[in-house]
Amino acid sequence: MTMLKSKAVASSHGQKQQCLGQNAKVIHWEDYQQQLARLCSLTSAVNEANQKKQFFCQKLHSSIQVEEESLNRSNELDEMREKLESRKFVMGNMSMDSKVLKEKVQKREEQLSNEIRSLSVAGNALSLARNHLQDVSRSLAGGTSYGYLKYLKRLQRLLRLREQYMVSQVQVLYPVKTVIGYSPEQEFGSFAGAIKSGDSTREKGVDQGPLTIAGLHLTMVPFTKMGLFTDKKAVQRSATALGHVAHAVLLIASYLQVPLRYPLRLGGSRSYIRDYAPSVEPSSSDMASNSSVTSNSNQMEFPLFLEGQDSTRAAYAVFLLNKDLEQLVNYIGVTSLGPRHVLANLKELVRTILSPKYIDT
């Protein structure tokens, strides 16, 4: 068995040597150097080709990355372009809205200017009628003729009707309305507060609740708790509301021919009121400025606004404004609602003048 295996191995080895002998190429020594040089050149050519292959692979990879980045940038630019178009659309809508609002404001300003001019003309006519009535009254002094008295009463009725018309125009300019859902404890002109401090029986026919003038609340919180964190918008709204009240008071006083005890200097939301015998000492800033202290040492101006002013002086100015209202209310024979109810007194003044009883009084 062992001998058979050794014979098989010897036969296979012999076959391999025969195959090698058939494939083997005999190279002479003279051609050896040429073949060796040829193999070296082929090897260097293969290496150079591999290097070029690697270089082109790297270049292709980098170009692919650049292409990907350019695609990403293109997508981002498309998104930004869409956002820009949407912004342009929104800005276009806002521009149109602002133009429409500007036109409405201009129309409203023209309407108000026309109404103010008509009020001025009517005020002049009312002043002439009152002067005529005074002349007739002086000419009829001491007379007892029934005809003269009837004529005088008719003139007085016409004058009252004219006053009612003028005050109704003031009510259109500065409407005082009752609102719901606002804290009456913070309101200068609340009818609810007036009932607590005034005569409740007289107020049964009057709507209760906080009031606004031209849609603005007149709050007392900034006058009592003015500080660093006070709402600036509330302060500005209160100043604008006080300017409206001051203008309305000045117009009604001129129509009724009543000289105000505390004269007003109108300036919109920067109005002032004068006191000839002030009980509040002037501050150092007021002494330094000519706008608050006049040339007369007994006459001072107090601001009807809080911004940049002392809260005590502003509250005193509101108190004086209410005193002017009380003067007008008492002039037409009505009792004031109290020293803290500016809008309530103004509404009561307008309501009494526009009532039918005012003509016959």
Short mmCIF file of the C-alpha atoms (twelve columns), coordinates in Angstrom:
data_MODEL
# 
_entry.id   MODEL 
# 
loop_
_atom_site.group_PDB 
_atom_site.id 
_atom_site.type_symbol 
_atom_site.label_atom_id 
_atom_site.label_alt_id 
_atom_site.label_comp_id 
_atom_site.label_asym_id 
_atom_site.label_seq_id 
_atom_site.Cartn_x 
_atom_site.Cartn_y 
_atom_site.Cartn_z 
_atom_site.pdbx_PDB_model_num 
ATOM 1   C CA . MET A 1   0.000   0.000   0.000   1 
ATOM 2   C CA . THR A 2   2.831   2.334   0.879   1 
ATOM 3   C CA . MET A 3   4.658   1.484   -2.264  1 
ATOM 4   C CA . LEU A 4   1.592   2.258   -4.371  1 
ATOM 5   C CA . LYS A 5   1.313   5.738   -2.787  1 
ATOM 6   C CA . SER A 6   5.005   6.490   -3.414  1 
ATOM 7   C CA . LYS A 7   4.660   5.465   -7.040  1 
ATOM 8   C CA . ALA A 8   1.608   7.709   -7.510  1 
ATOM 9   C CA . VAL A 9   3.481   10.715  -6.004  1 
ATOM 10  C CA . ALA A 10  6.511   10.062  -8.214  1 
ATOM 11  C CA . SER A 11  4.332   9.869   -11.314 1 
ATOM 12  C CA . SER A 12  2.543   13.186  -10.509 1 
ATOM 13  C CA . HIS A 13  5.888   14.947  -9.877  1 
ATOM 14  C CA . GLY A 14  7.165   13.745  -13.145 1 
ATOM 15  C CA . GLN A 15  4.060   15.075  -14.971 1 
ATOM 16  C CA . LYS A 16  4.528   18.561  -13.407 1 
ATOM 17  C CA . GLN A 17  8.144   18.676  -14.538 1 
ATOM 18  C CA . GLN A 18  7.058   17.763  -18.046 1 
ATOM 19  C CA . CYS A 19  4.476   20.606  -18.059 1 
ATOM 20  C CA . LEU A 20  7.030   23.122  -16.818 1 
ATOM 21  C CA . GLY A 21  9.456   21.910  -19.398 1 
ATOM 22  C CA . GLN A 22  6.850   22.479  -22.132 1 
ATOM 23  C CA . ASN A 23  5.819   26.100  -20.878 1 
ATOM 24  C CA . ALA A 24  9.268   27.259  -19.969 1 
ATOM 25  C CA . LYS A 25  10.956  29.755  -22.314 1 
ATOM 26  C CA . VAL A 26  14.627  29.730  -22.708 1 
ATOM 27  C CA . ILE A 27  16.174  33.248  -22.761 1 
ATOM 28  C CA . HIS A 28  19.700  33.642  -23.897 1 
ATOM 29  C CA . TRP A 29  22.071  35.742  -21.855 1 
ATOM 30  C CA . GLU A 30  22.386  38.369  -24.577 1 
ATOM 31  C CA . ASP A 31  18.562  38.978  -24.492 1 
ATOM 32  C CA . TYR A 32  18.302  38.931  -20.680 1 
ATOM 33  C CA . GLN A 33  19.247  42.567  -20.222 1 
ATOM 34  C CA . GLN A 34  16.751  43.730  -22.845 1 
ATOM 35  C CA . GLN A 35  13.939  41.732  -21.244 1 
ATOM 36  C CA . LEU A 36  14.870  43.074  -17.817 1 
ATOM 37  C CA . ALA A 37  14.816  46.684  -19.085 1 
ATOM 38  C CA . ARG A 38  11.480  46.017  -20.768 1 
ATOM 39  C CA . LEU A 39  10.018  44.652  -17.491 1 
ATOM 40  C CA . CYS A 40  11.295  47.715  -15.579 1 
ATOM 41  C CA . SER A 41  9.721   50.125  -18.074 1 
ATOM 42  C CA . LEU A 42  6.432   48.236  -17.925 1 
ATOM 43  C CA . THR A 43  6.508   48.336  -14.095 1 
ATOM 44  C CA . SER A 44  7.127   52.116  -14.073 1 
ATOM 45  C CA . ALA A 45  4.333   52.608  -16.622 1 
ATOM 46  C CA . VAL A 46  1.937   50.601  -14.446 1 
ATOM 47  C CA . ASN A 47  2.885   52.683  -11.357 1 
ATOM 48  C CA . GLU A 48  2.418   55.923  -13.249 1 
ATOM 49  C CA . ALA A 49  -0.976  54.750  -14.478 1 
ATOM 50  C CA . ASN A 50  -1.989  53.901  -10.899 1 
ATOM 51  C CA . GLN A 51  -0.925  57.367  -9.721  1 
ATOM 52  C CA . LYS A 52  -2.942  59.034  -12.481 1 
ATOM 53  C CA . LYS A 53  -5.895  56.858  -11.555 1 
ATOM 54  C CA . GLN A 54  -5.712  57.966  -7.915  1 
ATOM 55  C CA . PHE A 55  -5.363  61.635  -8.965  1 
ATOM 56  C CA . PHE A 56  -8.392  61.440  -11.233 1 
ATOM 57  C CA . CYS A 57  -10.379 59.665  -8.512  1 
ATOM 58  C CA . GLN A 58  -9.594  62.454  -6.024  1 
ATOM 59  C CA . LYS A 59  -10.461 65.116  -8.586  1 
ATOM 60  C CA . LEU A 60  -13.734 63.366  -9.422  1 
ATOM 61  C CA . HIS A 61  -14.591 63.121  -5.704  1 
ATOM 62  C CA . SER A 62  -13.917 66.817  -5.154  1 
ATOM 63  C CA . SER A 63  -16.005 67.794  -8.192  1 
ATOM 64  C CA . ILE A 64  -18.878 65.654  -6.876  1 
ATOM 65  C CA . GLN A 65  -18.676 67.468  -3.494  1 
ATOM 66  C CA . VAL A 66  -18.682 70.850  -5.228  1 
ATOM 67  C CA . GLU A 67  -21.714 69.822  -7.251  1 
ATOM 68  C CA . GLU A 68  -23.548 68.723  -4.091  1 
ATOM 69  C CA . GLU A 69  -22.745 72.002  -2.356  1 
ATOM 70  C CA . SER A 70  -23.922 73.984  -5.384  1 
ATOM 71  C CA . LEU A 71  -27.200 72.017  -5.388  1 
ATOM 72  C CA . ASN A 72  -27.684 72.722  -1.676  1 
ATOM 73  C CA . ARG A 73  -26.966 76.399  -2.226  1 
ATOM 74  C CA . SER A 74  -29.406 76.461  -5.121  1 
ATOM 75  C CA . ASN A 75  -32.129 74.930  -2.929  1 
ATOM 76  C CA . GLU A 76  -31.444 77.460  -0.177  1 
ATOM 77  C CA . LEU A 77  -31.613 80.306  -2.694  1 
ATOM 78  C CA . ASP A 78  -34.953 79.013  -3.954  1 
ATOM 79  C CA . GLU A 79  -36.330 78.914  -0.400  1 
ATOM 80  C CA . MET A 80  -35.031 82.410  0.297   1 
ATOM 81  C CA . ARG A 81  -36.561 83.619  -2.968  1 
ATOM 82  C CA . GLU A 82  -39.935 82.191  -1.952  1 
ATOM 83  C CA . LYS A 83  -39.703 83.849  1.468   1 
ATOM 84  C CA . LEU A 84  -38.776 87.133  -0.187  1 
ATOM 85  C CA . GLU A 85  -41.776 86.930  -2.483  1 
ATOM 86  C CA . SER A 86  -44.074 86.244  0.472   1 
ATOM 87  C CA . ARG A 87  -42.560 89.191  2.365   1 
ATOM 88  C CA . LYS A 88  -43.090 91.413  -0.677  1 
ATOM 89  C CA . PHE A 89  -46.719 90.317  -0.802  1 
ATOM 90  C CA . VAL A 90  -47.243 91.067  2.892   1 
ATOM 91  C CA . MET A 91  -45.518 94.456  2.585   1 
ATOM 92  C CA . GLY A 92  -47.694 95.280  -0.396  1 
ATOM 93  C CA . ASN A 93  -50.837 94.514  1.618   1 
ATOM 94  C CA . MET A 94  -49.561 96.587  4.544   1 
ATOM 95  C CA . SER A 95  -48.792 99.471  2.214   1 
ATOM 96  C CA . MET A 96  -52.302 99.367  0.799   1 
ATOM 97  C CA . ASP A 97  -53.798 99.232  4.298   1 
ATOM 98  C CA . SER A 98  -51.673 102.192 5.394   1 
ATOM 99  C CA . LYS A 99  -52.785 104.202 2.370   1 
ATOM 100 C CA . VAL A 100 -56.441 103.458 3.096   1 
ATOM 101 C CA . LEU A 101 -55.967 104.355 6.769   1 
ATOM 102 C CA . LYS A 102 -54.176 107.577 5.826   1 
ATOM 103 C CA . GLU A 103 -57.041 108.570 3.557   1 
ATOM 104 C CA . LYS A 104 -59.554 107.871 6.339   1 
ATOM 105 C CA . VAL A 105 -57.531 109.969 8.789   1 
ATOM 106 C CA . GLN A 106 -57.344 112.846 6.326   1 
ATOM 107 C CA . LYS A 107 -61.103 112.703 5.750   1 
ATOM 108 C CA . ARG A 108 -61.727 112.636 9.498   1 
ATOM 109 C CA . GLU A 109 -59.399 115.615 10.002  1 
ATOM 110 C CA . GLU A 110 -61.267 117.553 7.324   1 
ATOM 111 C CA . GLN A 111 -64.589 116.717 8.956   1 
ATOM 112 C CA . LEU A 112 -63.345 117.814 12.377  1 
ATOM 113 C CA . SER A 113 -61.910 121.048 10.993  1 
ATOM 114 C CA . ASN A 114 -65.241 121.816 9.297   1 
ATOM 115 C CA . GLU A 115 -67.129 121.089 12.516  1 
ATOM 116 C CA . ILE A 116 -64.768 123.293 14.518  1 
ATOM 117 C CA . ARG A 117 -65.199 126.120 12.023  1 
ATOM 118 C CA . SER A 118 -68.974 125.763 12.200  1 
ATOM 119 C CA . LEU A 119 -68.743 125.811 16.007  1 
ATOM 120 C CA . SER A 120 -66.669 128.984 15.875  1 
ATOM 121 C CA . VAL A 121 -69.151 130.708 13.558  1 
ATOM 122 C CA . ALA A 122 -72.082 129.577 15.671  1 
ATOM 123 C CA . GLY A 123 -70.268 130.776 18.808  1 
ATOM 124 C CA . ASN A 124 -69.860 134.229 17.317  1 
ATOM 125 C CA . ALA A 125 -73.527 134.281 16.374  1 
ATOM 126 C CA . LEU A 126 -74.444 133.181 19.884  1 
ATOM 127 C CA . SER A 127 -72.303 135.942 21.365  1 
ATOM 128 C CA . LEU A 128 -74.041 138.532 19.183  1 
ATOM 129 C CA . ALA A 129 -77.445 137.193 20.173  1 
ATOM 130 C CA . ARG A 130 -76.518 137.335 23.858  1 
ATOM 131 C CA . ASN A 131 -75.274 140.913 23.493  1 
ATOM 132 C CA . HIS A 132 -78.511 141.818 21.752  1 
ATOM 133 C CA . LEU A 133 -80.458 140.184 24.560  1 
ATOM 134 C CA . GLN A 134 -78.493 142.141 27.131  1 
ATOM 135 C CA . ASP A 135 -79.205 145.383 25.259  1 
ATOM 136 C CA . VAL A 136 -82.903 144.583 25.171  1 
ATOM 137 C CA . SER A 137 -82.842 143.693 28.868  1 
ATOM 138 C CA . ARG A 138 -81.217 147.015 29.711  1 
ATOM 139 C CA . SER A 139 -83.738 148.894 27.572  1 
ATOM 140 C CA . LEU A 140 -86.578 147.103 29.336  1 
ATOM 141 C CA . ALA A 141 -85.175 147.649 32.835  1 
ATOM 142 C CA . GLY A 142 -87.981 148.808 35.133  1 
ATOM 143 C CA . GLY A 143 -90.708 148.112 32.561  1 
ATOM 144 C CA . THR A 144 -93.744 146.000 33.471  1 
ATOM 145 C CA . SER A 145 -95.362 145.716 30.074  1 
ATOM 146 C CA . TYR A 146 -96.568 142.212 29.374  1 
ATOM 147 C CA . GLY A 147 -95.649 142.510 25.702  1 
ATOM 148 C CA . TYR A 148 -92.066 143.439 26.516  1 
ATOM 149 C CA . LEU A 149 -91.766 140.571 28.986  1 
ATOM 150 C CA . LYS A 150 -93.152 138.124 26.434  1 
ATOM 151 C CA . TYR A 151 -90.719 139.406 23.827  1 
ATOM 152 C CA . LEU A 152 -87.864 139.077 26.279  1 
ATOM 153 C CA . LYS A 153 -88.880 135.540 27.178  1 
ATOM 154 C CA . ARG A 154 -89.050 134.622 23.502  1 
ATOM 155 C CA . LEU A 155 -85.552 135.986 22.955  1 
ATOM 156 C CA . GLN A 156 -84.334 134.054 25.977  1 
ATOM 157 C CA . ARG A 157 -85.895 130.891 24.591  1 
ATOM 158 C CA . LEU A 158 -84.177 131.423 21.241  1 
ATOM 159 C CA . LEU A 159 -80.893 131.972 23.047  1 
ATOM 160 C CA . ARG A 160 -81.323 128.762 25.028  1 
ATOM 161 C CA . LEU A 161 -82.136 126.881 21.831  1 
ATOM 162 C CA . ARG A 162 -78.966 128.251 20.270  1 
ATOM 163 C CA . GLU A 163 -76.974 127.228 23.321  1 
ATOM 164 C CA . GLN A 164 -78.454 123.753 23.111  1 
ATOM 165 C CA . TYR A 165 -77.420 123.467 19.478  1 
ATOM 166 C CA . MET A 166 -73.853 124.610 20.229  1 
ATOM 167 C CA . VAL A 167 -73.497 122.236 23.186  1 
ATOM 168 C CA . SER A 168 -74.871 119.388 21.052  1 
ATOM 169 C CA . GLN A 169 -72.024 120.048 18.607  1 
ATOM 170 C CA . VAL A 170 -69.583 119.822 21.491  1 
ATOM 171 C CA . GLN A 171 -71.174 116.522 22.462  1 
ATOM 172 C CA . VAL A 172 -70.614 115.259 18.911  1 
ATOM 173 C CA . LEU A 173 -66.946 116.294 19.063  1 
ATOM 174 C CA . TYR A 174 -66.307 114.905 22.551  1 
ATOM 175 C CA . PRO A 175 -68.955 112.289 23.385  1 
ATOM 176 C CA . VAL A 176 -69.039 111.154 27.016  1 
ATOM 177 C CA . LYS A 177 -70.321 107.587 27.130  1 
ATOM 178 C CA . THR A 178 -70.813 104.882 29.725  1 
ATOM 179 C CA . VAL A 179 -68.845 101.658 29.165  1 
ATOM 180 C CA . ILE A 180 -69.112 98.183  30.642  1 
ATOM 181 C CA . GLY A 181 -66.253 95.969  31.815  1 
ATOM 182 C CA . TYR A 182 -63.918 98.605  33.256  1 
ATOM 183 C CA . SER A 183 -62.969 99.105  36.906  1 
ATOM 184 C CA . PRO A 184 -64.945 102.127 38.198  1 
ATOM 185 C CA . GLU A 185 -62.603 102.557 41.186  1 
ATOM 186 C CA . GLN A 186 -59.895 103.672 38.775  1 
ATOM 187 C CA . GLU A 187 -62.096 106.191 36.972  1 
ATOM 188 C CA . PHE A 188 -62.187 109.952 37.589  1 
ATOM 189 C CA . GLY A 189 -65.628 110.247 36.021  1 
ATOM 190 C CA . SER A 190 -67.561 107.213 37.267  1 
ATOM 191 C CA . PHE A 191 -71.271 107.593 37.893  1 
ATOM 192 C CA . ALA A 192 -71.067 104.689 40.344  1 
ATOM 193 C CA . GLY A 193 -68.540 106.613 42.461  1 
ATOM 194 C CA . ALA A 194 -70.680 109.746 42.199  1 
ATOM 195 C CA . ILE A 195 -73.620 107.903 43.707  1 
ATOM 196 C CA . LYS A 196 -71.478 106.804 46.655  1 
ATOM 197 C CA . SER A 197 -70.393 110.370 47.426  1 
ATOM 198 C CA . GLY A 198 -73.407 112.343 46.111  1 
ATOM 199 C CA . ASP A 199 -77.153 112.279 46.246  1 
ATOM 200 C CA . SER A 200 -78.349 108.823 45.244  1 
ATOM 201 C CA . THR A 201 -81.954 109.951 44.751  1 
ATOM 202 C CA . ARG A 202 -80.935 112.437 42.036  1 
ATOM 203 C CA . GLU A 203 -78.937 109.743 40.199  1 
ATOM 204 C CA . LYS A 204 -81.667 107.164 39.819  1 
ATOM 205 C CA . GLY A 205 -82.381 108.272 36.271  1 
ATOM 206 C CA . VAL A 206 -78.722 108.339 35.223  1 
ATOM 207 C CA . ASP A 207 -76.858 105.340 33.821  1 
ATOM 208 C CA . GLN A 208 -74.309 103.988 36.243  1 
ATOM 209 C CA . GLY A 209 -70.831 102.902 35.246  1 
ATOM 210 C CA . PRO A 210 -67.430 104.259 34.230  1 
ATOM 211 C CA . LEU A 211 -67.255 106.898 31.530  1 
ATOM 212 C CA . THR A 212 -65.095 107.682 28.530  1 
ATOM 213 C CA . ILE A 213 -64.622 110.846 26.484  1 
ATOM 214 C CA . ALA A 214 -64.075 110.233 22.775  1 
ATOM 215 C CA . GLY A 215 -63.376 106.580 23.671  1 
ATOM 216 C CA . LEU A 216 -60.633 107.409 26.220  1 
ATOM 217 C CA . HIS A 217 -60.701 106.504 29.912  1 
ATOM 218 C CA . LEU A 218 -59.624 109.092 32.470  1 
ATOM 219 C CA . THR A 219 -57.931 106.922 35.114  1 
ATOM 220 C CA . MET A 220 -56.649 108.136 38.474  1 
ATOM 221 C CA . VAL A 221 -54.066 105.370 39.011  1 
ATOM 222 C CA . PRO A 222 -51.130 107.242 37.361  1 
ATOM 223 C CA . PHE A 223 -51.880 110.289 39.541  1 
ATOM 224 C CA . THR A 224 -51.585 108.264 42.750  1 
ATOM 225 C CA . LYS A 225 -49.057 105.531 41.862  1 
ATOM 226 C CA . MET A 226 -46.725 107.206 39.371  1 
ATOM 227 C CA . GLY A 227 -43.459 105.257 39.245  1 
ATOM 228 C CA . LEU A 228 -40.824 103.701 37.058  1 
ATOM 229 C CA . PHE A 229 -43.116 100.907 35.855  1 
ATOM 230 C CA . THR A 230 -46.193 103.078 35.228  1 
ATOM 231 C CA . ASP A 231 -47.904 102.360 31.929  1 
ATOM 232 C CA . LYS A 232 -46.813 105.186 29.617  1 
ATOM 233 C CA . LYS A 233 -49.742 104.580 27.273  1 
ATOM 234 C CA . ALA A 234 -52.237 104.972 30.132  1 
ATOM 235 C CA . VAL A 235 -50.544 108.244 31.115  1 
ATOM 236 C CA . GLN A 236 -50.748 109.493 27.525  1 
ATOM 237 C CA . ARG A 237 -54.405 108.458 27.219  1 
ATOM 238 C CA . SER A 238 -55.257 110.296 30.450  1 
ATOM 239 C CA . ALA A 239 -53.466 113.428 29.200  1 
ATOM 240 C CA . THR A 240 -55.381 113.286 25.900  1 
ATOM 241 C CA . ALA A 241 -58.685 112.783 27.735  1 
ATOM 242 C CA . LEU A 242 -57.950 115.773 30.010  1 
ATOM 243 C CA . GLY A 243 -57.162 117.859 26.908  1 
ATOM 244 C CA . HIS A 244 -60.566 116.898 25.461  1 
ATOM 245 C CA . VAL A 245 -62.313 117.824 28.727  1 
ATOM 246 C CA . ALA A 246 -60.483 121.164 28.894  1 
ATOM 247 C CA . HIS A 247 -61.505 122.033 25.319  1 
ATOM 248 C CA . ALA A 248 -65.126 121.052 25.953  1 
ATOM 249 C CA . VAL A 249 -65.233 123.116 29.165  1 
ATOM 250 C CA . LEU A 250 -63.750 126.144 27.401  1 
ATOM 251 C CA . LEU A 251 -66.266 125.899 24.537  1 
ATOM 252 C CA . ILE A 252 -69.308 125.493 26.812  1 
ATOM 253 C CA . ALA A 253 -68.143 128.373 29.045  1 
ATOM 254 C CA . SER A 254 -67.832 130.627 26.008  1 
ATOM 255 C CA . TYR A 255 -71.315 129.653 24.805  1 
ATOM 256 C CA . LEU A 256 -72.818 130.346 28.246  1 
ATOM 257 C CA . GLN A 257 -70.777 133.571 28.591  1 
ATOM 258 C CA . VAL A 258 -69.331 132.369 31.916  1 
ATOM 259 C CA . PRO A 259 -65.780 133.547 32.766  1 
ATOM 260 C CA . LEU A 260 -63.983 130.559 34.250  1 
ATOM 261 C CA . ARG A 261 -62.582 130.931 37.741  1 
ATOM 262 C CA . TYR A 262 -59.470 128.985 36.667  1 
ATOM 263 C CA . PRO A 263 -58.576 129.905 33.049  1 
ATOM 264 C CA . LEU A 264 -57.341 127.247 30.671  1 
ATOM 265 C CA . ARG A 265 -54.454 127.292 28.193  1 
ATOM 266 C CA . LEU A 266 -55.220 124.692 25.561  1 
ATOM 267 C CA . GLY A 267 -52.495 122.514 24.087  1 
ATOM 268 C CA . GLY A 268 -54.193 119.210 23.340  1 
ATOM 269 C CA . SER A 269 -52.600 116.566 25.547  1 
ATOM 270 C CA . ARG A 270 -50.259 119.282 26.931  1 
ATOM 271 C CA . SER A 271 -52.851 121.704 28.313  1 
ATOM 272 C CA . TYR A 272 -52.464 123.881 31.414  1 
ATOM 273 C CA . ILE A 273 -54.816 125.481 33.941  1 
ATOM 274 C CA . ARG A 274 -54.125 128.683 35.861  1 
ATOM 275 C CA . ASP A 275 -54.635 129.460 39.506  1 
ATOM 276 C CA . TYR A 276 -54.320 133.015 40.824  1 
ATOM 277 C CA . ALA A 277 -54.001 131.942 44.461  1 
ATOM 278 C CA . PRO A 278 -52.321 128.493 44.369  1 
ATOM 279 C CA . SER A 279 -52.203 126.309 47.440  1 
ATOM 280 C CA . VAL A 280 -49.401 124.181 45.922  1 
ATOM 281 C CA . GLU A 281 -45.865 125.501 46.150  1 
ATOM 282 C CA . PRO A 282 -43.984 125.761 42.833  1 
ATOM 283 C CA . SER A 283 -41.170 123.265 42.312  1 
ATOM 284 C CA . SER A 284 -37.626 124.218 41.366  1 
ATOM 285 C CA . SER A 285 -38.156 123.122 37.744  1 
ATOM 286 C CA . ASP A 286 -41.281 125.288 37.530  1 
ATOM 287 C CA . MET A 287 -39.440 128.312 38.888  1 
ATOM 288 C CA . ALA A 288 -36.722 127.803 36.293  1 
ATOM 289 C CA . SER A 289 -39.161 127.572 33.337  1 
ATOM 290 C CA . ASN A 290 -41.402 130.369 32.131  1 
ATOM 291 C CA . SER A 291 -44.125 128.010 30.941  1 
ATOM 292 C CA . SER A 292 -45.447 127.123 34.418  1 
ATOM 293 C CA . VAL A 293 -44.967 130.365 36.383  1 
ATOM 294 C CA . THR A 294 -46.180 133.574 34.737  1 
ATOM 295 C CA . SER A 295 -44.891 137.087 35.256  1 
ATOM 296 C CA . ASN A 296 -47.454 137.590 38.013  1 
ATOM 297 C CA . SER A 297 -46.137 135.989 41.217  1 
ATOM 298 C CA . ASN A 298 -49.715 135.134 42.330  1 
ATOM 299 C CA . GLN A 299 -50.588 133.363 39.079  1 
ATOM 300 C CA . MET A 300 -49.330 129.847 38.310  1 
ATOM 301 C CA . GLU A 301 -50.000 127.264 35.641  1 
ATOM 302 C CA . PHE A 302 -50.498 123.611 36.497  1 
ATOM 303 C CA . PRO A 303 -50.108 120.805 33.917  1 
ATOM 304 C CA . LEU A 304 -53.055 118.648 32.932  1 
ATOM 305 C CA . PHE A 305 -50.655 115.808 32.132  1 
ATOM 306 C CA . LEU A 306 -48.169 113.651 34.034  1 
ATOM 307 C CA . GLU A 307 -45.282 113.071 31.642  1 
ATOM 308 C CA . GLY A 308 -42.226 114.877 33.026  1 
ATOM 309 C CA . GLN A 309 -44.329 116.577 35.738  1 
ATOM 310 C CA . ASP A 310 -44.908 116.245 39.453  1 
ATOM 311 C CA . SER A 311 -47.900 114.007 40.162  1 
ATOM 312 C CA . THR A 312 -49.100 116.314 42.975  1 
ATOM 313 C CA . ARG A 313 -49.223 119.312 40.646  1 
ATOM 314 C CA . ALA A 314 -50.969 117.295 37.930  1 
ATOM 315 C CA . ALA A 315 -53.581 116.030 40.410  1 
ATOM 316 C CA . TYR A 316 -54.107 119.619 41.591  1 
ATOM 317 C CA . ALA A 317 -54.626 120.680 37.961  1 
ATOM 318 C CA . VAL A 318 -57.347 118.028 37.588  1 
ATOM 319 C CA . PHE A 319 -58.907 119.319 40.808  1 
ATOM 320 C CA . LEU A 320 -58.991 122.873 39.393  1 
ATOM 321 C CA . LEU A 321 -60.482 121.609 36.113  1 
ATOM 322 C CA . ASN A 322 -63.268 119.949 38.065  1 
ATOM 323 C CA . LYS A 323 -63.801 123.225 39.911  1 
ATOM 324 C CA . ASP A 324 -64.435 124.920 36.573  1 
ATOM 325 C CA . LEU A 325 -66.935 122.174 35.775  1 
ATOM 326 C CA . GLU A 326 -68.632 122.698 39.141  1 
ATOM 327 C CA . GLN A 327 -68.857 126.424 38.332  1 
ATOM 328 C CA . LEU A 328 -70.658 125.689 35.056  1 
ATOM 329 C CA . VAL A 329 -72.902 123.055 36.633  1 
ATOM 330 C CA . ASN A 330 -73.899 125.436 39.435  1 
ATOM 331 C CA . TYR A 331 -74.481 128.205 36.877  1 
ATOM 332 C CA . ILE A 332 -77.258 126.199 35.218  1 
ATOM 333 C CA . GLY A 333 -78.775 125.329 38.597  1 
ATOM 334 C CA . VAL A 334 -77.496 121.770 39.093  1 
ATOM 335 C CA . THR A 335 -75.529 120.390 42.034  1 
ATOM 336 C CA . SER A 336 -72.054 119.013 41.359  1 
ATOM 337 C CA . LEU A 337 -71.427 115.283 41.682  1 
ATOM 338 C CA . GLY A 338 -68.192 115.702 43.627  1 
ATOM 339 C CA . PRO A 339 -64.568 116.849 43.301  1 
ATOM 340 C CA . ARG A 340 -63.298 113.566 41.793  1 
ATOM 341 C CA . HIS A 341 -65.860 113.043 39.037  1 
ATOM 342 C CA . VAL A 342 -64.669 115.073 36.068  1 
ATOM 343 C CA . LEU A 343 -66.395 113.110 33.306  1 
ATOM 344 C CA . ALA A 344 -69.520 112.603 35.396  1 
ATOM 345 C CA . ASN A 345 -69.836 116.364 35.967  1 
ATOM 346 C CA . LEU A 346 -69.230 117.035 32.273  1 
ATOM 347 C CA . LYS A 347 -71.884 114.511 31.256  1 
ATOM 348 C CA . GLU A 348 -74.331 115.961 33.793  1 
ATOM 349 C CA . LEU A 349 -73.637 119.470 32.460  1 
ATOM 350 C CA . VAL A 350 -74.279 118.462 28.840  1 
ATOM 351 C CA . ARG A 351 -77.310 116.354 29.750  1 
ATOM 352 C CA . THR A 352 -78.921 119.230 31.679  1 
ATOM 353 C CA . ILE A 353 -78.324 121.781 28.912  1 
ATOM 354 C CA . LEU A 354 -79.741 119.436 26.255  1 
ATOM 355 C CA . SER A 355 -82.815 118.582 28.349  1 
ATOM 356 C CA . PRO A 356 -86.193 120.237 27.473  1 
ATOM 357 C CA . LYS A 357 -86.377 121.802 30.950  1 
ATOM 358 C CA . TYR A 358 -83.330 123.958 30.214  1 
ATOM 359 C CA . ILE A 359 -85.291 126.014 27.646  1 
ATOM 360 C CA . ASP A 360 -88.066 126.885 30.077  1 
ATOM 361 C CA . THR A 361 -85.843 127.744 33.058  1 
# 
